[in-house]
Short mmCIF file of C-alpha atoms and ligand atoms in Angstrom, two decimals:
data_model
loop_
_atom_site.label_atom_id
_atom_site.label_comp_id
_atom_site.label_asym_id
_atom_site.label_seq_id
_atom_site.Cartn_x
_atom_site.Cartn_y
_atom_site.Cartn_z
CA UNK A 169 6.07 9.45 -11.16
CA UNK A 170 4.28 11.23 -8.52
CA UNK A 171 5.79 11.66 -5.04
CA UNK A 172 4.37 9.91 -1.55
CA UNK A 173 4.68 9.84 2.11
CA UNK A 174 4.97 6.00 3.71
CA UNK A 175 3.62 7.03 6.92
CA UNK A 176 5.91 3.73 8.53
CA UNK A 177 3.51 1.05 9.79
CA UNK A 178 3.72 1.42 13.85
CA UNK A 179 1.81 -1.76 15.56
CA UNK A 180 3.94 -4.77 16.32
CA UNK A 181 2.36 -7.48 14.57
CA UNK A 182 2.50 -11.53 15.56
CA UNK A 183 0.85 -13.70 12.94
CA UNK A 184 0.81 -17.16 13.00
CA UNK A 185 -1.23 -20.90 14.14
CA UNK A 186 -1.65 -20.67 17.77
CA UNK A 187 -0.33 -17.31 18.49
CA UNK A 188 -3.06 -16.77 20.91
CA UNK A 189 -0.85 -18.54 23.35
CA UNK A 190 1.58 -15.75 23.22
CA UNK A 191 -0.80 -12.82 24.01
CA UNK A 192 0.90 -13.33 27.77
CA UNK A 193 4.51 -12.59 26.49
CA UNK A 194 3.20 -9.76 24.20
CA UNK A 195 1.31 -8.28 27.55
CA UNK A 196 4.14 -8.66 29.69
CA UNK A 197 6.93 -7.23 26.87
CA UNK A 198 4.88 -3.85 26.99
CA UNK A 199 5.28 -3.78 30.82
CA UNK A 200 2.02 -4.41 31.98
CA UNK A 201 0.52 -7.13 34.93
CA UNK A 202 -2.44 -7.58 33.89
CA UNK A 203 -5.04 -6.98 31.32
CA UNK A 204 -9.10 -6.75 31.43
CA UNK A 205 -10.28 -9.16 28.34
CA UNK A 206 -13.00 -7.55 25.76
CA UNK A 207 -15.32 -9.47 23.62
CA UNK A 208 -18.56 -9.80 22.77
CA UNK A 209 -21.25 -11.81 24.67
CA UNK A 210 -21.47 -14.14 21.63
CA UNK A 211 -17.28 -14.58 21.96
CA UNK A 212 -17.19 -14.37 25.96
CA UNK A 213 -16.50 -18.26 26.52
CA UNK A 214 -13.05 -17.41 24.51
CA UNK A 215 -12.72 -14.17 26.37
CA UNK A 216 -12.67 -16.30 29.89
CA UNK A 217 -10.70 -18.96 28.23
CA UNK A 218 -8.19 -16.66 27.14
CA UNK A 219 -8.43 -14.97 30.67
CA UNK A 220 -8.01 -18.30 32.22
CA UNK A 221 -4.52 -19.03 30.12
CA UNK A 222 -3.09 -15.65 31.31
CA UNK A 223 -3.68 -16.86 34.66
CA UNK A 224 -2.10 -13.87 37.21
CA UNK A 225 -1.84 -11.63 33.99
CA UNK A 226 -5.56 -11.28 33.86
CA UNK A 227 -7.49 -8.81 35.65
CA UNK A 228 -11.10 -10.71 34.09
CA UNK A 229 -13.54 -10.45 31.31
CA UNK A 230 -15.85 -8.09 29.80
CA UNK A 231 -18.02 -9.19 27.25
CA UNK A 232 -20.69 -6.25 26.50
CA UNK A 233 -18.76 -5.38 23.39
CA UNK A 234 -21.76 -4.55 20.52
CA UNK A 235 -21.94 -3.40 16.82
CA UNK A 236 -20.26 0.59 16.11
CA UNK A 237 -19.20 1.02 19.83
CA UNK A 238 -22.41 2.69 22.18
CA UNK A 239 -20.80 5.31 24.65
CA UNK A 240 -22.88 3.82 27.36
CA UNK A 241 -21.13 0.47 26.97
CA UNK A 242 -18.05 1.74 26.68
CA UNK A 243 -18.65 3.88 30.17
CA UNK A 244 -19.79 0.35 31.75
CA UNK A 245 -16.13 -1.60 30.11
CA UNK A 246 -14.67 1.88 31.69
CA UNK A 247 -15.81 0.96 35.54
CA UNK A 248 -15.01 -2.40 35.52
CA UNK A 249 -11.89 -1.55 33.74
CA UNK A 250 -10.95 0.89 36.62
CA UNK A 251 -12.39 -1.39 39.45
CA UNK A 252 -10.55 -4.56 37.76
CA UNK A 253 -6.97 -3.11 38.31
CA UNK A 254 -6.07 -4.11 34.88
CA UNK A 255 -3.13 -1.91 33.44
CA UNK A 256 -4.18 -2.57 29.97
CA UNK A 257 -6.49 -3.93 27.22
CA UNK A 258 -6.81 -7.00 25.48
CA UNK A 259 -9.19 -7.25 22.48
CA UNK A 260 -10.41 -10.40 20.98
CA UNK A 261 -13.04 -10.53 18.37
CA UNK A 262 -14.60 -8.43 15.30
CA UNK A 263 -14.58 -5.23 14.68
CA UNK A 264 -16.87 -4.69 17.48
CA UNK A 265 -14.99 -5.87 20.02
CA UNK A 266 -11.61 -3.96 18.88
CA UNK A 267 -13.76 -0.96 18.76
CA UNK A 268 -14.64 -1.36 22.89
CA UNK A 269 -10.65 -1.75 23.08
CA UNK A 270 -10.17 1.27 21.45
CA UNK A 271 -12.47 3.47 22.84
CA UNK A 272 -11.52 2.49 26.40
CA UNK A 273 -7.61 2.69 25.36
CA UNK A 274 -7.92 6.23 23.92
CA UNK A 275 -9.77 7.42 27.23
CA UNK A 276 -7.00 6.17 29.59
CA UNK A 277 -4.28 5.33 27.90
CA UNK A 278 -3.89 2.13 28.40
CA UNK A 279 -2.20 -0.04 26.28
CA UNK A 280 -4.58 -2.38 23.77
CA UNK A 281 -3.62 -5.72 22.28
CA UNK A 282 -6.06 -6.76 19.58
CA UNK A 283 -6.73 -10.35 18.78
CA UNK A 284 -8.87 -10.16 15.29
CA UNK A 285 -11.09 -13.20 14.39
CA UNK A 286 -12.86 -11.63 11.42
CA UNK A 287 -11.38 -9.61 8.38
CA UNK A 288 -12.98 -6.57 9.20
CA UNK A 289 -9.69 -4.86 9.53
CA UNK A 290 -10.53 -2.54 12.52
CA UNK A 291 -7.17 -3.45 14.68
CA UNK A 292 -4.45 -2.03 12.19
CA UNK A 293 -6.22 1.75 12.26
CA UNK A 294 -6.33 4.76 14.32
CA UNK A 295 -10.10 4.99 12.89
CA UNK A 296 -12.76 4.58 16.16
CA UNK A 297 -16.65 4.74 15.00
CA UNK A 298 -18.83 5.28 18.44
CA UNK A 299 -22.48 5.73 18.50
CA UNK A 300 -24.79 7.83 20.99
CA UNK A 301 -28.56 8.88 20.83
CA UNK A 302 -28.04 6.74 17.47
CA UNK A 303 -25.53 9.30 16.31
CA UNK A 304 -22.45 7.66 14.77
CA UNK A 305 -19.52 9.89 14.73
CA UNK A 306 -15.99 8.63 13.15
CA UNK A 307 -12.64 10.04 14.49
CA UNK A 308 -9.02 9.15 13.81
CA UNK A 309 -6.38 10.25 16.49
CA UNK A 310 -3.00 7.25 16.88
CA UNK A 311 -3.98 6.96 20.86
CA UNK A 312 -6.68 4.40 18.88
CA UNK A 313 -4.36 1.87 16.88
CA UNK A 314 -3.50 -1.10 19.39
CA UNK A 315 -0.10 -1.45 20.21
CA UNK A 316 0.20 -4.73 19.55
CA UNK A 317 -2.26 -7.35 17.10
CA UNK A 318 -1.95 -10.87 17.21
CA UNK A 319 -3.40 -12.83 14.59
CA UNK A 320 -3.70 -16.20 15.07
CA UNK A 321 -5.12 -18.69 12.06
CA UNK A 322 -7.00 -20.64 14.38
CA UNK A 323 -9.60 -18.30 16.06
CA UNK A 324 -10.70 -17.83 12.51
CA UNK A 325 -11.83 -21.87 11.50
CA UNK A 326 -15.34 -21.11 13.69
CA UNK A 327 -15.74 -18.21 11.87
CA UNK A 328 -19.60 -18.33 10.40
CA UNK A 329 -19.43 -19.16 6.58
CA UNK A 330 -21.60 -16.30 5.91
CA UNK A 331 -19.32 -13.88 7.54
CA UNK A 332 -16.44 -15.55 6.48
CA UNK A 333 -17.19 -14.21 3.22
CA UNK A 334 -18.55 -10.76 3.44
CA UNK A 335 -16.15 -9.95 6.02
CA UNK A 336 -13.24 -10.67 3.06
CA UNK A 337 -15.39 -8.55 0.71
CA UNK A 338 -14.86 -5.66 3.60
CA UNK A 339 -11.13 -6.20 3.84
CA UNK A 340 -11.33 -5.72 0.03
CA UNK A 341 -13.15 -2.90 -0.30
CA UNK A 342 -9.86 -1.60 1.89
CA UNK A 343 -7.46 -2.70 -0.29
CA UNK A 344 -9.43 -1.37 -3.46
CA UNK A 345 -9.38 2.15 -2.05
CA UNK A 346 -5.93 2.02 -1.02
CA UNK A 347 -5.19 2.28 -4.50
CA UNK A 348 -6.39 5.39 -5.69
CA UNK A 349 -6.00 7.04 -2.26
CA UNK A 350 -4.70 10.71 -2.41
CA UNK A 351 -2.57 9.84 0.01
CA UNK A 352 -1.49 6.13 -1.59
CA UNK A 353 1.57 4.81 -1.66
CA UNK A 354 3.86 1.70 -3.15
CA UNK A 355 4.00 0.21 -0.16
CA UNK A 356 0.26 -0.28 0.84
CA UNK A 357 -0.53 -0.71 -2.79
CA UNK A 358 1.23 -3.86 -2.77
CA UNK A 359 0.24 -4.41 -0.22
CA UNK A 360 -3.27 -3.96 -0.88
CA UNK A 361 -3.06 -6.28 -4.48
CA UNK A 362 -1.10 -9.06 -3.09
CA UNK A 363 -4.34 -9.29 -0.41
CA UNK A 364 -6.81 -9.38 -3.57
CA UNK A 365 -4.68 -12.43 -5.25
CA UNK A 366 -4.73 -14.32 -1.55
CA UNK A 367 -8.75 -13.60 -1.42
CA UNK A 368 -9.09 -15.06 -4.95
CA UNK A 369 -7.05 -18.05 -4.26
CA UNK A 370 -8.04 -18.62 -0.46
CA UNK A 371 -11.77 -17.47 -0.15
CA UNK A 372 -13.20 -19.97 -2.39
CA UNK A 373 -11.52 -22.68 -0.72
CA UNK A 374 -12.73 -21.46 2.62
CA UNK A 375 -16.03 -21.20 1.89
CA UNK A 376 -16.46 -24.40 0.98
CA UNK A 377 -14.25 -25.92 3.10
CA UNK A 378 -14.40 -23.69 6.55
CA UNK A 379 -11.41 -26.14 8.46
CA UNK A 380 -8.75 -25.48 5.77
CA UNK A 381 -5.94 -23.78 7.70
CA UNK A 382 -3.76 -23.19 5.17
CA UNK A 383 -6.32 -21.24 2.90
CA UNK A 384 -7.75 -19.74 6.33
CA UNK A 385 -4.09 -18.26 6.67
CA UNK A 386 -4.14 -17.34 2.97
CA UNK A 387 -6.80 -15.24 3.58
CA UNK A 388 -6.39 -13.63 7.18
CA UNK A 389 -2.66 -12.68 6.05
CA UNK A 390 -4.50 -10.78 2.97
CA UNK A 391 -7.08 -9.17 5.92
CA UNK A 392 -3.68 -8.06 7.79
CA UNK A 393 -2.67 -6.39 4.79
CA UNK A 394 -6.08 -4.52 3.84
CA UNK A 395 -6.54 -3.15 7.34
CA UNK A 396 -2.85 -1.80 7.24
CA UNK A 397 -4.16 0.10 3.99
CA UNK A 398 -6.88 1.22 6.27
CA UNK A 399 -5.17 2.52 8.71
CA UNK A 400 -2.93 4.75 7.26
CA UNK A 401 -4.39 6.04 4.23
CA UNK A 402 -8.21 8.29 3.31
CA UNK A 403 -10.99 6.11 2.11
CA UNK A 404 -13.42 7.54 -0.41
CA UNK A 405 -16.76 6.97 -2.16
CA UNK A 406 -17.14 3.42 -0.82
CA UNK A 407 -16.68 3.90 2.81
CA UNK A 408 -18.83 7.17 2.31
CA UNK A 409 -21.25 5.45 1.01
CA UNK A 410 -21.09 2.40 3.47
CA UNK A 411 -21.39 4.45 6.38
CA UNK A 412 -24.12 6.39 5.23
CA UNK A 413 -26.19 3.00 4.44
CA UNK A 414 -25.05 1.89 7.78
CA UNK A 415 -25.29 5.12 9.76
CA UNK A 416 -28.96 6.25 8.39
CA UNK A 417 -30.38 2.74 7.35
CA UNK A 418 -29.30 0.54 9.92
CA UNK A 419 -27.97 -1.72 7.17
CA UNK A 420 -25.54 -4.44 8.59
CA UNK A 421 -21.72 -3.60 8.38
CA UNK A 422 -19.53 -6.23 6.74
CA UNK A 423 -22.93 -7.21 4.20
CA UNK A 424 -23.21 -3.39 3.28
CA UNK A 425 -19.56 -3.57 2.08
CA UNK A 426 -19.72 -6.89 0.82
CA UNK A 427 -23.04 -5.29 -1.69
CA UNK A 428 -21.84 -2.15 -2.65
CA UNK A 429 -18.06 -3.03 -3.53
CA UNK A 430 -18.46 -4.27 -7.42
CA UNK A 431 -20.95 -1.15 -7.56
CA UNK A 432 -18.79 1.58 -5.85
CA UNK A 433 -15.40 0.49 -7.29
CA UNK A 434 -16.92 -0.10 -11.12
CA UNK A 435 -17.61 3.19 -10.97
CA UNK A 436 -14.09 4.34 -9.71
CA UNK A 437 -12.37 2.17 -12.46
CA UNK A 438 -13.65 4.66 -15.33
CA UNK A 439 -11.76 7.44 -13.23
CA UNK A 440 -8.56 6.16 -13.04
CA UNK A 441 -5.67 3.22 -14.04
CA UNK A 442 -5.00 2.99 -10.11
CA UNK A 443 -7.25 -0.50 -10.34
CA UNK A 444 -6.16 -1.63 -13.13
CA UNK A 445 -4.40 -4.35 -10.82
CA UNK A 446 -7.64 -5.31 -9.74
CA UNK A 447 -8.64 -6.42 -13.12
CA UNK A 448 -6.00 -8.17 -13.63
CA UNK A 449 -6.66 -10.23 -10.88
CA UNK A 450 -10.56 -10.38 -11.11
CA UNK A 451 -10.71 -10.26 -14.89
CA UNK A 452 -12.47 -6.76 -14.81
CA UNK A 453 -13.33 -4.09 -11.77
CA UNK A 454 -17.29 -4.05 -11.09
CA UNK A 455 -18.46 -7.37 -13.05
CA UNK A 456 -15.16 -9.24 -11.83
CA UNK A 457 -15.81 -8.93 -8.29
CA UNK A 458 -19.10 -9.13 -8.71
CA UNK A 459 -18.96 -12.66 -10.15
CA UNK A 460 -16.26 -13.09 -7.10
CA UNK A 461 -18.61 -11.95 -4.39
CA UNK A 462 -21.45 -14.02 -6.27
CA UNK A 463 -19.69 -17.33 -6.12
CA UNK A 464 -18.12 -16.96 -2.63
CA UNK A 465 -22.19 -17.08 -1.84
CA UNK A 466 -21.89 -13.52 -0.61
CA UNK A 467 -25.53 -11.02 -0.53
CA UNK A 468 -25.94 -9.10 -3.68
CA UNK A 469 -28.78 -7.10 -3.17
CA UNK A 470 -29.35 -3.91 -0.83
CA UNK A 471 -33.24 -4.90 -0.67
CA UNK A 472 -32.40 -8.01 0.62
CA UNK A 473 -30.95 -5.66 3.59
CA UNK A 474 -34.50 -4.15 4.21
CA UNK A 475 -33.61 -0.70 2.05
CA UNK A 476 -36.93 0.12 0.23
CA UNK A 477 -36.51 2.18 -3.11
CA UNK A 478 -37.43 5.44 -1.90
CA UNK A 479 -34.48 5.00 0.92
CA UNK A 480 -32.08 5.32 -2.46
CA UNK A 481 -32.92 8.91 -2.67
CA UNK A 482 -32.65 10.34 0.69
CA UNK A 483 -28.84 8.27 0.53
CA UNK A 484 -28.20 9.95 -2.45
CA UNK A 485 -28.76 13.16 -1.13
CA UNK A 486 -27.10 12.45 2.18
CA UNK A 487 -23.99 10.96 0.50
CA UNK A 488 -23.22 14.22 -1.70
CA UNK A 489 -23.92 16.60 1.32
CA UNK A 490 -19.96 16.82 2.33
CA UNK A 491 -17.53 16.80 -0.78
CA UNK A 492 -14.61 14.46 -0.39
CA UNK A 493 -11.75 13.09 -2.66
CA UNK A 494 -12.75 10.43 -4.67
CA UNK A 495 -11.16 9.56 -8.13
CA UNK A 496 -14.08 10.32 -9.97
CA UNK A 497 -16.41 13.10 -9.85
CA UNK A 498 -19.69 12.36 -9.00
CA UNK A 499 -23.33 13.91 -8.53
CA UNK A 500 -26.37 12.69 -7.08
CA UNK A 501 -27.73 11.37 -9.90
CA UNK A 502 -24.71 8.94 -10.31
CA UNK A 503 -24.84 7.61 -6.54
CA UNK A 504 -28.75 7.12 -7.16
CA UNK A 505 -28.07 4.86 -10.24
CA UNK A 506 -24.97 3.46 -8.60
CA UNK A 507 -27.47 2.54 -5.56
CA UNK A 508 -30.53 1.10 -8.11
CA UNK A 509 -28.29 -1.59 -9.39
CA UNK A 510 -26.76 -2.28 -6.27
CA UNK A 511 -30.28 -2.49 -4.86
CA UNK A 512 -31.73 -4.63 -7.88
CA UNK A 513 -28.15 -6.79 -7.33
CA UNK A 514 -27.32 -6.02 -10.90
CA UNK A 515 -23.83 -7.40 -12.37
CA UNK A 516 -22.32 -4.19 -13.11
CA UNK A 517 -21.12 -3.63 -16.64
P1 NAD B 815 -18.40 -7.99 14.74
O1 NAD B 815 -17.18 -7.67 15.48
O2 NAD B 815 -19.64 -7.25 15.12
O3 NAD B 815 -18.66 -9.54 14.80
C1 NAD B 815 -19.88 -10.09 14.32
C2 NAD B 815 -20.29 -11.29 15.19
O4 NAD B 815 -19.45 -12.39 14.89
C3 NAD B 815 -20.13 -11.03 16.69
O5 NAD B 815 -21.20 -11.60 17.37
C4 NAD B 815 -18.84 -11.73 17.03
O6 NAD B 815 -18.76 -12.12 18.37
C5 NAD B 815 -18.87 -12.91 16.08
N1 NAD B 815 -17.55 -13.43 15.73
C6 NAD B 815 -16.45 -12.71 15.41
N2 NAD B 815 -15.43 -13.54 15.12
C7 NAD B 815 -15.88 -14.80 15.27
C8 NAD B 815 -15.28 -16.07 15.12
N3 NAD B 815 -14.02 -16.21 14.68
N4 NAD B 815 -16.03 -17.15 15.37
C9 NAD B 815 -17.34 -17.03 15.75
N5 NAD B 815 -17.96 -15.84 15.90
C10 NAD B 815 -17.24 -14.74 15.67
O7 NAD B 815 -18.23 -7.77 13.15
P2 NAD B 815 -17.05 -7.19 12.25
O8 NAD B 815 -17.57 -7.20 10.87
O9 NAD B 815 -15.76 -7.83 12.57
O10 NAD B 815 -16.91 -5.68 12.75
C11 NAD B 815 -17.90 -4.71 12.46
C12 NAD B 815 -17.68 -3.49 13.34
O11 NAD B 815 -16.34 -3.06 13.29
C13 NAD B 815 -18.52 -2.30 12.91
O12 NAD B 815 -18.98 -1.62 14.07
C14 NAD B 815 -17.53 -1.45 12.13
O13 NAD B 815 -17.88 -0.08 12.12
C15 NAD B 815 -16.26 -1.71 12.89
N6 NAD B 815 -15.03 -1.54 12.06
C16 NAD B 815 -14.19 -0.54 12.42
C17 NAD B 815 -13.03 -0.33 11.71
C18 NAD B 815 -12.09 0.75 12.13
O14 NAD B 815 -11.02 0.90 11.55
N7 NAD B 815 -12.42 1.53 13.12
C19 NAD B 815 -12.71 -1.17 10.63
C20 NAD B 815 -13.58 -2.19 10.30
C21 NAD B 815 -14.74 -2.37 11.03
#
């Protein structure tokens, strides 16, 4: 046996159907009058509904929130956070939206309830991604993690089908490198393989039937659980690897997860016995979620995400730049193979 840390888990957490309706009390029990709702402009009609129900405990809406966090919207949320009055923060959306949260909450202070309706994971972390002059830089500090998250089941039934699904395959890819983490432990390991068994129960139900709240539950309680693995632990070669596809390419967030998971954690699984839960559950590491990802209707191919071939060698070389832990050496002529089958959507072996 090998020692560990269990860092504690430190946001106050409120899961449940119709929990959104509580977001007053949870605003009020950290002391505050009244909070400036985020979202994005796709999400704002919830953002003013959910302004509307806190009534006096709203100081209004801003709904410029936009994919990895652009300074110069978070320095517009900033003035009409300031000229709004609010005291504090609350977040309700995807990652995107959290991410505005954050970014204003680690500025100021202020305190930041997140309200998650994908699986992306972002509002259990102390991780913040922002981009300027199409620079993304990644920092972790605990002024970031919101306070408070309240999941509730129900924001999740209009979630889009498509995103439904590679958003799970995100919360996954969490959870799978949670368990060969330098810094793992028992805790968010079982954490992190209890949320793979609810995906493979819940997600195909959900995909193909969207309005099922009890397997929409099944599968946002596994989400909960992979973003707590994200937040307190050091992801490796498939978050490296995600954000340089994302980062340099342009390639979408939750799809570029969704892709590269079977690829990136079939590799990992002939470095060490840390997944060998993950076969149980899937059958086998890289072809079992594969097949998992393939019948959940998720994308499968990186040139489906306009990456031409040649792209696969400057990420090759860009991804083994930095060295980092992973549980498997690697050199660039692994990623660049890794990459060709992921680009071809190969089952891998
Ligand atoms: P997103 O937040 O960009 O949402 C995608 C779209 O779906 C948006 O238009 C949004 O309004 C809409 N949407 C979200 N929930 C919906 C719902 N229930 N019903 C209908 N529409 C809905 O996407 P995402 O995948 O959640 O987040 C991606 C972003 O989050 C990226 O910028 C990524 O870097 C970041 N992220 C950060 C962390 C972290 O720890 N810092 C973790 C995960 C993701």
């Amino acid at each position: 046996m090998t020692g560990f840390v269990f860092p504690g888990i430190q946001s106050r957490v409120v899961f449940g159907f119709g929990t959104l309706g509580k977001v007053g009390e949870e605003v009020e029990r950290l002391g505050h009058e009244r909070a400036l709702v985020l979202s994005t402009p796709g999400q704002a009609e919830d953002a003013e509904a959910l302004a509307k129900r806190l009534g006096a405990r709203a100081a209004g809406t801003f709904s410029e929130a936009a994919m990895h966090t652009p300074v110069e919207v978070t320095e517009r949320a900033m003035a009409a956070f300031e000229k709004s009055g609010a005291d504090c923060l609350v977040s309700i959306g995807g990652g995107s939206t959290i991410g505005l949260g954050k970014a204003i909450s680690t500025r100021t202070g202020a305190d930041h309830v997140a309200v998650p309706t994908t699986y992306a994971g972002s509002e259990m972390t102390d991780i913040l991604g922002e981009t300027e002059n199409g620079a993304k830089t990644t920092r972790r500090d605990a002024s970031i993690r919101p306070e408070v998250v309240v999941y509730d089941v129900d924001l999740t039934l209009t979630l889009p089908a498509d995103l439904t699904v590679t958003s799970a395959l995100n919360a996954i890819a969490h959870g799978v490198e949670a368990l060969y983490a330098p810094d793992a432990n028992p805790v968010l390991s079982l954490m992190s393989l209890e949320a793979m068994r609810r995906f493979k129960a819940g997600l195909p139900v959900v995909a193909r039937e969207p309005g099922n709240r009890e397997a929409r539950a099944q599968v946002l309680e596994g989400a909960w659980y992979c973003s707590t693995a994200l937040g307190y632990i050091t992801m490796a070669l498939h978050h490296k690897l995600a954000h340089v596809l994302g980062g340099s390419f342009g390639t979408p967030h939750a799809e570029t997860h969704a892709i590269l998971l079977p690829h990136t954690a079939g590799f990992n699984a002939e470095g060490t016995d840390a997944l060998d839960g993950v076969a149980e559950i899937f059958g086998s590491v890289g072809g079992g979620l594969w097949d998992f990802a393939k019948d959940a209707g998720a994308p499968m191919r990186l040139a489906d995400l306009g990456m031409s071939e040649a792209d696969l060698d400057r990420a090759s070389e860009i991804a083994t730049q930095n060295a980092y832990s992973n549980p498997r050496p690697f050199d660039r002529e692994d990623i660049r193979k890794l990459l060709q089958a992921a680009w071809e959507g190969r089952r891998p072996e």
